[in-house]
Amino acid sequence: MNKLTRQRNKELGLGELIAIALGGMVGGGIFSILGIATENIGNATPYAILIGGVLALCAAYSYVKLALLYKDEGATYSFFKKSFPNSELASSVIGWLIVFGYISTLALYAFTFASYFCSQFDTLNHPIWQKIIAGLIITFFAIINLVSVKGMGKLEDILVYSKIVILLFISGLLAGKGDIQNLIPVFENQTTLTQILIVSAITFVAYEGFQLVIHASNEMDNPQKNIPRAIYSSIVIATLLYVILSIAALSAIPKEIIIADKEYALAAGTKTYLGQFGQFIVIFGALLATSSAISGTLFGASRLMAVIANDGYFPKQLGQKIKTHIPNKAIITMSVFAYVLLATGGLQVILEFGSITFIIVSMLMAYTNYRKRVETNSSLIITATSFLGLLLAGLLIIYFEFTENKEQFIYIIIIYILLGIGAFFYSKKKTNAQQRA
């Protein structure tokens, strides 16, 4: 009986699962999307963020259904591989996409950390220093992950919920100094519905992370109930948090300042409008949120990379581990690629590449759920709507990139071509190895 009690105490409850999802979502996203969204659609930003949350809920539907069907902690990669077992190329493509999606979020979090940190020092507030600091923070957490990884347990819950409390506190500070009249008119003359939908799609990366709940499926109590509860609850909480924060910021800080300093939008003008203490809280919140997100992303995604490598879709060396459980080469490889991405691209291209990638992956999950809708007992209407919504979101970002910044568009296309070549090469390599065997 005591043994059973001890076992039950080790299981993750609903509160801890929500913390895992929020820990992945509430990272650098909200700190980086606010300035870009305000630049494009002004006072309509909260509405775009809300639509982005609805899009995330649509994407989550298929993840939840597939998680309950397969009961596999491998999540996206495993679901696709099991659904299409005879296609080596399909498994390879989804593996490459999801890993490099995580690499883009790692770069985004590091870039955001560096932007907020450097904004407090005149000598460091320069693009070159921002990229150097971003590289250093990635290196710092890579070393931590390489040297020693201990279970965070309740401490992780405290860190995650502390982020939320701090962000709500920041919202309160901004709202207390703000004027709701600054949010009027909501739809300014130059703002169109198409622009709002484009920004909604760009914000999708701020909701990436809810999938982390599925990775803990073997360690949770009653996964059939807690997986959907944790995922849907965390997305709703994150959406409300983002909307509240964006309304508070727009009410207190002039849009011109937010746009001018969009890389650290929430910190822009805070000393003037909130005082020294308010500025400290904003900076502390940003650094705490991005730090925990960098560490968590590197921890989880490197292990996924190792699994995919052991399946033959990445170089086998990336599947190697030290101290029985630390995928050292995967950690180093992800860190290097994240730094290359942030060194060669700016905030917007990283943000949009990440959003497009996770929209593509989520769209593939929706398609997979459509194919398995009888086994998953899924609604055809919801599944089809999710797929079409994600498809539209992806096309809107691509259209925006093609019409507004062709250089960034070409940069993103080149990345996808390289990923496609890598995925094709390793799928053929595995197929040939199987045929020889």
Coordinates of C-alpha atoms in Angstrom, one line a residue:
M1 CA 0.0 0.0 0.0
N2 CA 2.8 2.4 0.9
K3 CA 4.5 1.5 -2.4
L4 CA 1.4 2.3 -4.3
T5 CA 1.1 5.7 -2.5
R6 CA 4.7 6.5 -3.3
Q7 CA 4.1 5.7 -6.9
R8 CA 1.0 7.9 -7.0
N9 CA 2.8 10.8 -5.5
K10 CA 5.3 10.7 -8.4
E11 CA 2.5 11.2 -11.0
L12 CA 2.0 14.5 -12.6
G13 CA -1.3 16.1 -11.7
L14 CA -3.3 18.6 -13.7
G15 CA -1.7 21.7 -12.2
E16 CA 1.8 20.4 -13.0
L17 CA 0.8 19.5 -16.6
I18 CA -0.7 23.0 -17.1
A19 CA 2.6 24.4 -15.8
I20 CA 4.6 22.3 -18.3
A21 CA 2.5 23.6 -21.2
L22 CA 2.6 27.3 -20.0
G23 CA 6.4 26.9 -19.4
G24 CA 6.8 26.2 -23.1
M25 CA 4.3 28.8 -24.3
V26 CA 5.0 31.8 -22.1
G27 CA 8.6 32.3 -23.2
G28 CA 9.9 34.9 -25.6
G29 CA 6.8 35.0 -27.8
I30 CA 4.7 37.7 -26.1
F31 CA 7.8 39.8 -25.5
S32 CA 8.7 39.7 -29.2
I33 CA 5.4 39.7 -31.1
L34 CA 4.0 42.9 -29.5
G35 CA 6.2 45.4 -31.3
I36 CA 5.8 43.7 -34.7
A37 CA 2.0 43.3 -34.3
T38 CA 1.6 47.0 -33.3
E39 CA 3.7 48.1 -36.2
N40 CA 1.4 46.3 -38.6
I41 CA -2.1 46.7 -37.1
G42 CA -1.8 49.2 -34.2
N43 CA -4.7 49.0 -31.8
A44 CA -6.1 45.8 -33.3
T45 CA -3.2 43.9 -31.9
P46 CA -5.2 42.3 -29.0
Y47 CA -7.8 41.0 -31.5
A48 CA -5.1 39.4 -33.6
I49 CA -3.6 37.8 -30.5
L50 CA -7.0 36.5 -29.6
I51 CA -7.5 35.0 -33.1
G52 CA -4.1 33.4 -32.8
G53 CA -5.2 31.7 -29.6
V54 CA -8.3 30.3 -31.3
L55 CA -6.0 29.0 -34.1
A56 CA -3.9 27.3 -31.4
L57 CA -7.0 25.7 -30.0
C58 CA -7.9 24.4 -33.4
A59 CA -4.4 23.0 -33.8
A60 CA -4.6 21.4 -30.3
Y61 CA -7.7 19.5 -31.2
S62 CA -5.8 17.1 -33.5
Y63 CA -2.9 16.7 -31.1
V64 CA -5.2 15.8 -28.3
K65 CA -7.1 13.2 -30.3
L66 CA -4.0 11.6 -31.6
A67 CA -2.4 11.6 -28.2
L68 CA -5.4 9.7 -26.8
L69 CA -5.3 7.2 -29.7
Y70 CA -1.5 6.4 -29.7
K71 CA -0.6 7.0 -26.0
D72 CA 2.9 7.8 -27.1
E73 CA 5.1 10.4 -25.4
G74 CA 6.9 11.0 -28.8
A75 CA 4.0 13.3 -29.7
T76 CA 4.2 14.9 -33.2
Y77 CA 7.0 12.8 -34.7
S78 CA 5.6 9.5 -33.3
F79 CA 2.0 10.2 -34.3
F80 CA 3.0 10.9 -37.9
K81 CA 5.4 7.9 -38.0
K82 CA 2.7 5.5 -36.7
S83 CA 0.0 6.9 -39.0
F84 CA 2.1 6.6 -42.1
P85 CA 4.4 3.6 -41.3
N86 CA 5.3 2.8 -44.9
S87 CA 6.6 6.3 -45.8
E88 CA 10.2 6.9 -44.7
L89 CA 10.2 10.3 -46.4
A90 CA 7.1 11.4 -44.5
S91 CA 8.7 10.5 -41.2
S92 CA 11.9 12.1 -42.1
V93 CA 10.2 15.4 -43.2
I94 CA 8.2 15.7 -40.0
G95 CA 11.3 15.0 -37.9
W96 CA 13.3 17.7 -39.6
L97 CA 10.5 20.2 -39.5
I98 CA 9.7 19.8 -35.8
V99 CA 13.3 19.8 -34.7
F100 CA 14.1 23.0 -36.7
G101 CA 10.9 24.5 -35.5
Y102 CA 12.2 24.1 -32.0
I103 CA 15.6 25.5 -33.1
S104 CA 13.8 28.6 -34.3
T105 CA 12.0 29.1 -31.0
L106 CA 15.4 28.6 -29.2
A107 CA 16.8 31.4 -31.4
L108 CA 13.7 33.5 -30.8
Y109 CA 13.9 33.2 -27.0
A110 CA 17.7 33.9 -27.0
F111 CA 17.2 36.9 -29.3
T112 CA 14.4 38.3 -27.0
F113 CA 16.5 37.7 -23.9
A114 CA 19.5 39.6 -25.5
S115 CA 17.3 42.5 -26.7
Y116 CA 15.7 43.1 -23.3
F117 CA 19.1 42.7 -21.5
C118 CA 21.0 45.0 -23.9
S119 CA 18.2 47.6 -23.8
Q120 CA 19.4 48.6 -20.3
F121 CA 23.0 49.4 -21.3
D122 CA 23.7 52.1 -23.9
T123 CA 27.0 50.5 -24.9
L124 CA 25.3 47.1 -25.5
N125 CA 22.2 48.3 -27.2
H126 CA 23.4 47.5 -30.7
P127 CA 22.5 44.6 -33.1
I128 CA 26.0 43.1 -32.9
W129 CA 26.0 43.0 -29.1
Q130 CA 22.5 41.6 -29.1
K131 CA 23.6 38.7 -31.2
I132 CA 26.7 38.2 -29.1
I133 CA 24.7 38.1 -25.8
A134 CA 22.1 35.8 -27.5
G135 CA 24.9 33.4 -28.4
L136 CA 26.3 33.6 -24.8
I137 CA 22.9 32.8 -23.2
I138 CA 22.4 29.8 -25.5
T139 CA 25.9 28.6 -24.6
F140 CA 25.2 29.1 -20.9
F141 CA 22.1 26.9 -21.0
A142 CA 23.8 24.3 -23.3
I143 CA 26.6 23.9 -20.7
I144 CA 24.0 23.5 -17.9
N145 CA 22.2 20.8 -19.9
L146 CA 25.5 19.1 -20.7
V147 CA 26.9 19.1 -17.2
S148 CA 24.0 18.1 -15.1
V149 CA 20.2 17.8 -15.5
K150 CA 18.2 17.3 -12.4
G151 CA 14.4 17.0 -12.2
M152 CA 12.8 20.3 -11.5
G153 CA 9.6 19.0 -9.9
K154 CA 7.8 21.5 -7.9
L155 CA 10.5 24.1 -8.5
E156 CA 9.5 24.1 -12.2
D157 CA 5.9 24.8 -11.2
I158 CA 7.0 27.7 -9.0
L159 CA 9.1 29.2 -11.9
V160 CA 6.3 28.9 -14.4
Y161 CA 3.6 30.3 -12.2
S162 CA 6.0 33.1 -11.1
K163 CA 6.3 34.1 -14.7
I164 CA 2.5 34.4 -15.0
V165 CA 2.2 36.4 -11.7
I166 CA 4.9 38.8 -12.9
L167 CA 3.3 39.3 -16.3
L168 CA -0.1 39.9 -14.6
F169 CA 1.7 42.4 -12.3
I170 CA 3.2 44.1 -15.3
S171 CA -0.2 44.3 -16.9
G172 CA -1.5 45.9 -13.7
L173 CA 1.2 48.4 -13.6
L174 CA 0.7 49.4 -17.2
A175 CA -3.1 49.5 -16.9
G176 CA -2.8 51.7 -13.8
K177 CA -0.8 54.3 -15.7
G178 CA -2.7 53.8 -19.0
D179 CA -5.7 55.4 -20.6
I180 CA -8.2 53.3 -22.4
Q181 CA -8.8 56.1 -24.9
N182 CA -5.4 55.3 -26.4
L183 CA -7.0 52.1 -27.8
I184 CA -9.5 54.1 -29.8
P185 CA -10.1 53.7 -32.6
V186 CA -9.6 50.0 -32.5
F187 CA -9.5 49.6 -36.3
E188 CA -7.4 52.5 -37.7
N189 CA -7.8 53.6 -41.3
Q190 CA -4.9 51.7 -42.7
T191 CA -5.8 48.4 -40.9
T192 CA -7.5 45.7 -42.9
L193 CA -9.0 42.3 -42.0
T194 CA -6.2 40.6 -44.1
Q195 CA -3.5 42.4 -42.0
I196 CA -5.2 41.3 -38.8
L197 CA -5.3 37.7 -40.0
I198 CA -1.7 37.8 -41.1
V199 CA -0.6 39.1 -37.7
S200 CA -2.7 36.4 -36.0
A201 CA -0.8 33.8 -38.0
I202 CA 2.5 35.4 -37.1
T203 CA 1.6 35.2 -33.4
F204 CA 1.1 31.4 -33.6
V205 CA 4.7 30.8 -32.5
A206 CA 3.8 32.4 -29.1
Y207 CA 1.4 29.4 -28.5
E208 CA 4.0 26.8 -29.4
G209 CA 4.7 24.6 -26.4
F210 CA 1.4 23.0 -25.5
Q211 CA 2.6 19.8 -27.1
L212 CA 5.1 19.3 -24.2
V213 CA 2.2 17.9 -22.1
I214 CA 2.1 14.9 -24.4
H215 CA 5.8 14.1 -23.8
A216 CA 4.9 13.5 -20.1
S217 CA 2.0 11.1 -21.0
N218 CA 3.7 8.1 -19.2
E219 CA 4.2 10.1 -16.0
M220 CA 0.8 11.6 -15.5
D221 CA -2.3 10.6 -13.7
N222 CA -5.3 9.7 -15.8
P223 CA -4.0 10.9 -19.3
Q224 CA -7.4 10.3 -21.0
K225 CA -8.8 13.2 -19.0
N226 CA -5.7 15.3 -18.1
I227 CA -4.2 15.6 -21.6
P228 CA -7.2 17.5 -23.0
R229 CA -7.8 19.4 -19.8
A230 CA -4.1 20.5 -19.5
I231 CA -3.7 21.5 -23.2
Y232 CA -6.9 23.4 -23.7
S233 CA -6.7 25.1 -20.3
S234 CA -3.1 26.2 -20.9
I235 CA -3.9 27.7 -24.3
V236 CA -6.9 29.6 -22.8
I237 CA -4.8 30.9 -19.9
A238 CA -1.9 32.0 -22.3
T239 CA -4.4 33.7 -24.6
L240 CA -6.0 35.7 -21.8
L241 CA -2.6 36.6 -20.4
Y242 CA -1.4 37.8 -23.8
V243 CA -4.5 39.8 -24.6
I244 CA -4.5 41.5 -21.1
L245 CA -0.8 42.3 -21.5
S246 CA -1.2 43.8 -25.0
I247 CA -4.2 45.9 -23.9
A248 CA -2.3 47.2 -20.9
A249 CA 0.8 48.0 -22.9
L250 CA -1.1 49.8 -25.7
S251 CA -3.0 51.9 -23.1
A252 CA 0.1 53.1 -21.3
I253 CA 3.0 53.2 -23.9
P254 CA 2.6 55.3 -27.1
K255 CA 2.5 53.2 -30.2
E256 CA 5.4 55.2 -31.7
I257 CA 7.7 54.1 -28.9
I258 CA 6.6 50.4 -29.1
I259 CA 7.2 50.4 -32.8
A260 CA 10.5 52.2 -32.7
D261 CA 11.9 49.8 -30.1
K262 CA 9.9 46.7 -31.2
E263 CA 12.6 44.2 -30.3
Y264 CA 12.1 45.0 -26.6
A265 CA 8.6 46.6 -26.9
L266 CA 7.4 46.0 -23.4
A267 CA 10.5 47.6 -21.9
A268 CA 10.3 50.6 -24.3
G269 CA 9.4 53.7 -22.4
T270 CA 8.7 51.8 -19.1
K271 CA 11.1 54.0 -17.1
T272 CA 9.3 57.1 -18.2
Y273 CA 5.8 55.7 -17.7
L274 CA 6.3 53.2 -14.8
G275 CA 9.4 54.5 -13.1
Q276 CA 12.6 52.6 -12.1
F277 CA 10.7 49.9 -10.2
G278 CA 8.3 49.3 -13.1
Q279 CA 11.1 49.0 -15.6
F280 CA 13.0 46.5 -13.3
I281 CA 9.9 44.3 -13.1
V282 CA 9.4 44.3 -16.9
I283 CA 13.0 43.4 -17.6
F284 CA 13.1 40.8 -14.8
G285 CA 9.9 39.2 -16.2
A286 CA 11.3 39.1 -19.7
L287 CA 14.6 37.6 -18.6
L288 CA 12.9 35.0 -16.4
A289 CA 10.4 34.0 -19.1
T290 CA 13.0 33.6 -21.8
S291 CA 15.6 31.9 -19.7
S292 CA 13.3 29.2 -18.5
A293 CA 12.0 28.7 -22.1
I294 CA 15.5 28.4 -23.5
S295 CA 16.5 25.8 -20.9
G296 CA 13.2 23.8 -21.3
T297 CA 13.3 23.9 -25.1
L298 CA 16.9 22.8 -25.3
F299 CA 16.2 20.0 -22.8
G300 CA 13.1 18.6 -24.5
A301 CA 14.0 19.2 -28.2
S302 CA 17.5 17.7 -27.9
R303 CA 16.1 14.5 -26.6
L304 CA 13.6 14.4 -29.5
M305 CA 16.5 15.0 -31.9
A306 CA 18.3 12.1 -30.4
V307 CA 15.3 9.8 -30.9
I308 CA 14.9 10.8 -34.5
A309 CA 18.7 10.3 -35.1
N310 CA 18.4 6.8 -33.6
D311 CA 15.6 6.1 -36.1
G312 CA 18.0 7.0 -38.9
Y313 CA 16.7 10.4 -40.0
F314 CA 19.6 12.4 -38.6
P315 CA 23.2 11.5 -38.3
K316 CA 23.6 8.6 -35.9
Q317 CA 26.1 10.5 -33.8
L318 CA 23.3 12.8 -32.7
G319 CA 21.6 10.0 -30.9
Q320 CA 24.6 9.3 -28.6
K321 CA 24.3 10.1 -24.9
I322 CA 26.6 10.7 -22.0
K323 CA 25.8 9.8 -18.3
T324 CA 23.2 7.5 -19.8
H325 CA 20.6 10.2 -20.5
I326 CA 22.2 13.4 -21.8
P327 CA 22.3 13.7 -25.6
N328 CA 25.4 15.8 -25.7
K329 CA 25.9 16.0 -29.5
A330 CA 22.2 16.9 -30.1
I331 CA 22.4 19.7 -27.5
I332 CA 25.5 21.1 -29.1
T333 CA 24.1 20.8 -32.6
M334 CA 20.8 22.5 -31.7
S335 CA 22.7 25.3 -30.0
V336 CA 25.0 25.9 -33.0
F337 CA 22.1 25.9 -35.5
A338 CA 20.1 28.3 -33.3
Y339 CA 23.0 30.7 -33.2
V340 CA 23.5 30.5 -36.9
L341 CA 19.8 31.3 -37.4
L342 CA 19.8 34.4 -35.1
A343 CA 23.2 35.5 -36.4
T344 CA 22.0 35.5 -40.1
G345 CA 18.4 36.7 -39.5
G346 CA 16.6 39.4 -37.6
L347 CA 13.7 39.1 -35.1
Q348 CA 11.0 39.2 -37.7
V349 CA 12.4 36.5 -40.0
I350 CA 13.0 34.2 -37.0
L351 CA 9.5 34.8 -35.7
E352 CA 7.9 34.2 -39.1
F353 CA 10.0 31.1 -39.9
G354 CA 9.0 29.7 -36.5
S355 CA 5.3 30.4 -37.0
I356 CA 5.2 29.0 -40.6
T357 CA 7.1 25.9 -39.4
F358 CA 4.7 25.1 -36.5
I359 CA 1.7 26.0 -38.7
I360 CA 2.9 23.4 -41.3
V361 CA 3.5 20.8 -38.6
S362 CA 0.1 21.5 -37.0
M363 CA -1.5 21.3 -40.4
L364 CA 0.1 17.9 -41.0
M365 CA -1.3 16.8 -37.6
A366 CA -4.7 18.0 -38.6
Y367 CA -4.4 16.0 -41.9
T368 CA -3.2 12.9 -39.9
N369 CA -6.2 13.2 -37.6
Y370 CA -8.5 13.5 -40.6
R371 CA -7.1 10.3 -41.9
K372 CA -7.5 8.6 -38.5
R373 CA -10.8 10.4 -37.6
V374 CA -12.7 7.1 -37.2
E375 CA -10.1 5.7 -34.7
T376 CA -9.8 9.0 -32.9
N377 CA -13.6 9.6 -32.9
S378 CA -13.0 13.1 -34.2
S379 CA -15.5 15.6 -35.5
L380 CA -15.1 15.9 -39.3
I381 CA -16.2 19.5 -39.2
I382 CA -13.8 20.5 -36.5
T383 CA -10.9 18.6 -38.1
A384 CA -11.6 20.0 -41.5
T385 CA -12.0 23.5 -40.1
S386 CA -8.7 23.2 -38.2
F387 CA -6.9 22.1 -41.4
L388 CA -8.3 24.8 -43.5
G389 CA -7.7 27.5 -40.9
L390 CA -4.0 26.5 -40.5
L391 CA -3.6 26.3 -44.3
L392 CA -5.0 29.8 -44.6
A393 CA -2.7 31.1 -41.9
G394 CA 0.3 29.6 -43.5
L395 CA -0.6 31.0 -46.9
L396 CA -1.2 34.5 -45.4
I397 CA 2.3 34.6 -43.8
I398 CA 3.9 33.5 -47.1
Y399 CA 1.9 36.1 -49.0
F400 CA 3.0 38.8 -46.5
E401 CA 6.6 37.8 -46.8
F402 CA 6.5 37.7 -50.6
T403 CA 4.8 41.1 -51.0
E404 CA 6.5 43.0 -48.1
N405 CA 10.0 41.6 -47.9
K406 CA 11.3 39.4 -50.7
E407 CA 14.8 39.0 -49.1
Q408 CA 13.3 37.5 -46.0
F409 CA 11.0 35.3 -48.2
I410 CA 14.0 34.0 -50.2
Y411 CA 15.9 33.4 -46.9
I412 CA 13.0 31.3 -45.5
I413 CA 12.6 29.4 -48.8
I414 CA 16.3 28.5 -48.8
I415 CA 16.0 27.1 -45.3
Y416 CA 13.1 24.9 -46.3
I417 CA 14.9 23.7 -49.4
L418 CA 17.9 22.7 -47.3
L419 CA 15.6 21.0 -44.8
G420 CA 13.9 19.1 -47.7
I421 CA 17.3 18.0 -49.1
G422 CA 18.4 16.8 -45.6
A423 CA 15.1 14.9 -45.0
F424 CA 15.2 13.3 -48.5
F425 CA 18.8 12.2 -48.1
Y426 CA 18.3 10.5 -44.8
S427 CA 15.0 8.9 -45.8
K428 CA 16.8 7.4 -48.9
K429 CA 19.7 6.3 -46.8
K430 CA 17.5 4.5 -44.4
T431 CA 15.5 2.9 -47.2
N432 CA 18.7 1.6 -48.9
A433 CA 20.0 0.3 -45.6
Q434 CA 16.8 -1.7 -45.1
Q435 CA 16.9 -3.1 -48.6
R436 CA 20.5 -4.3 -48.1
A437 CA 19.5 -5.9 -44.8

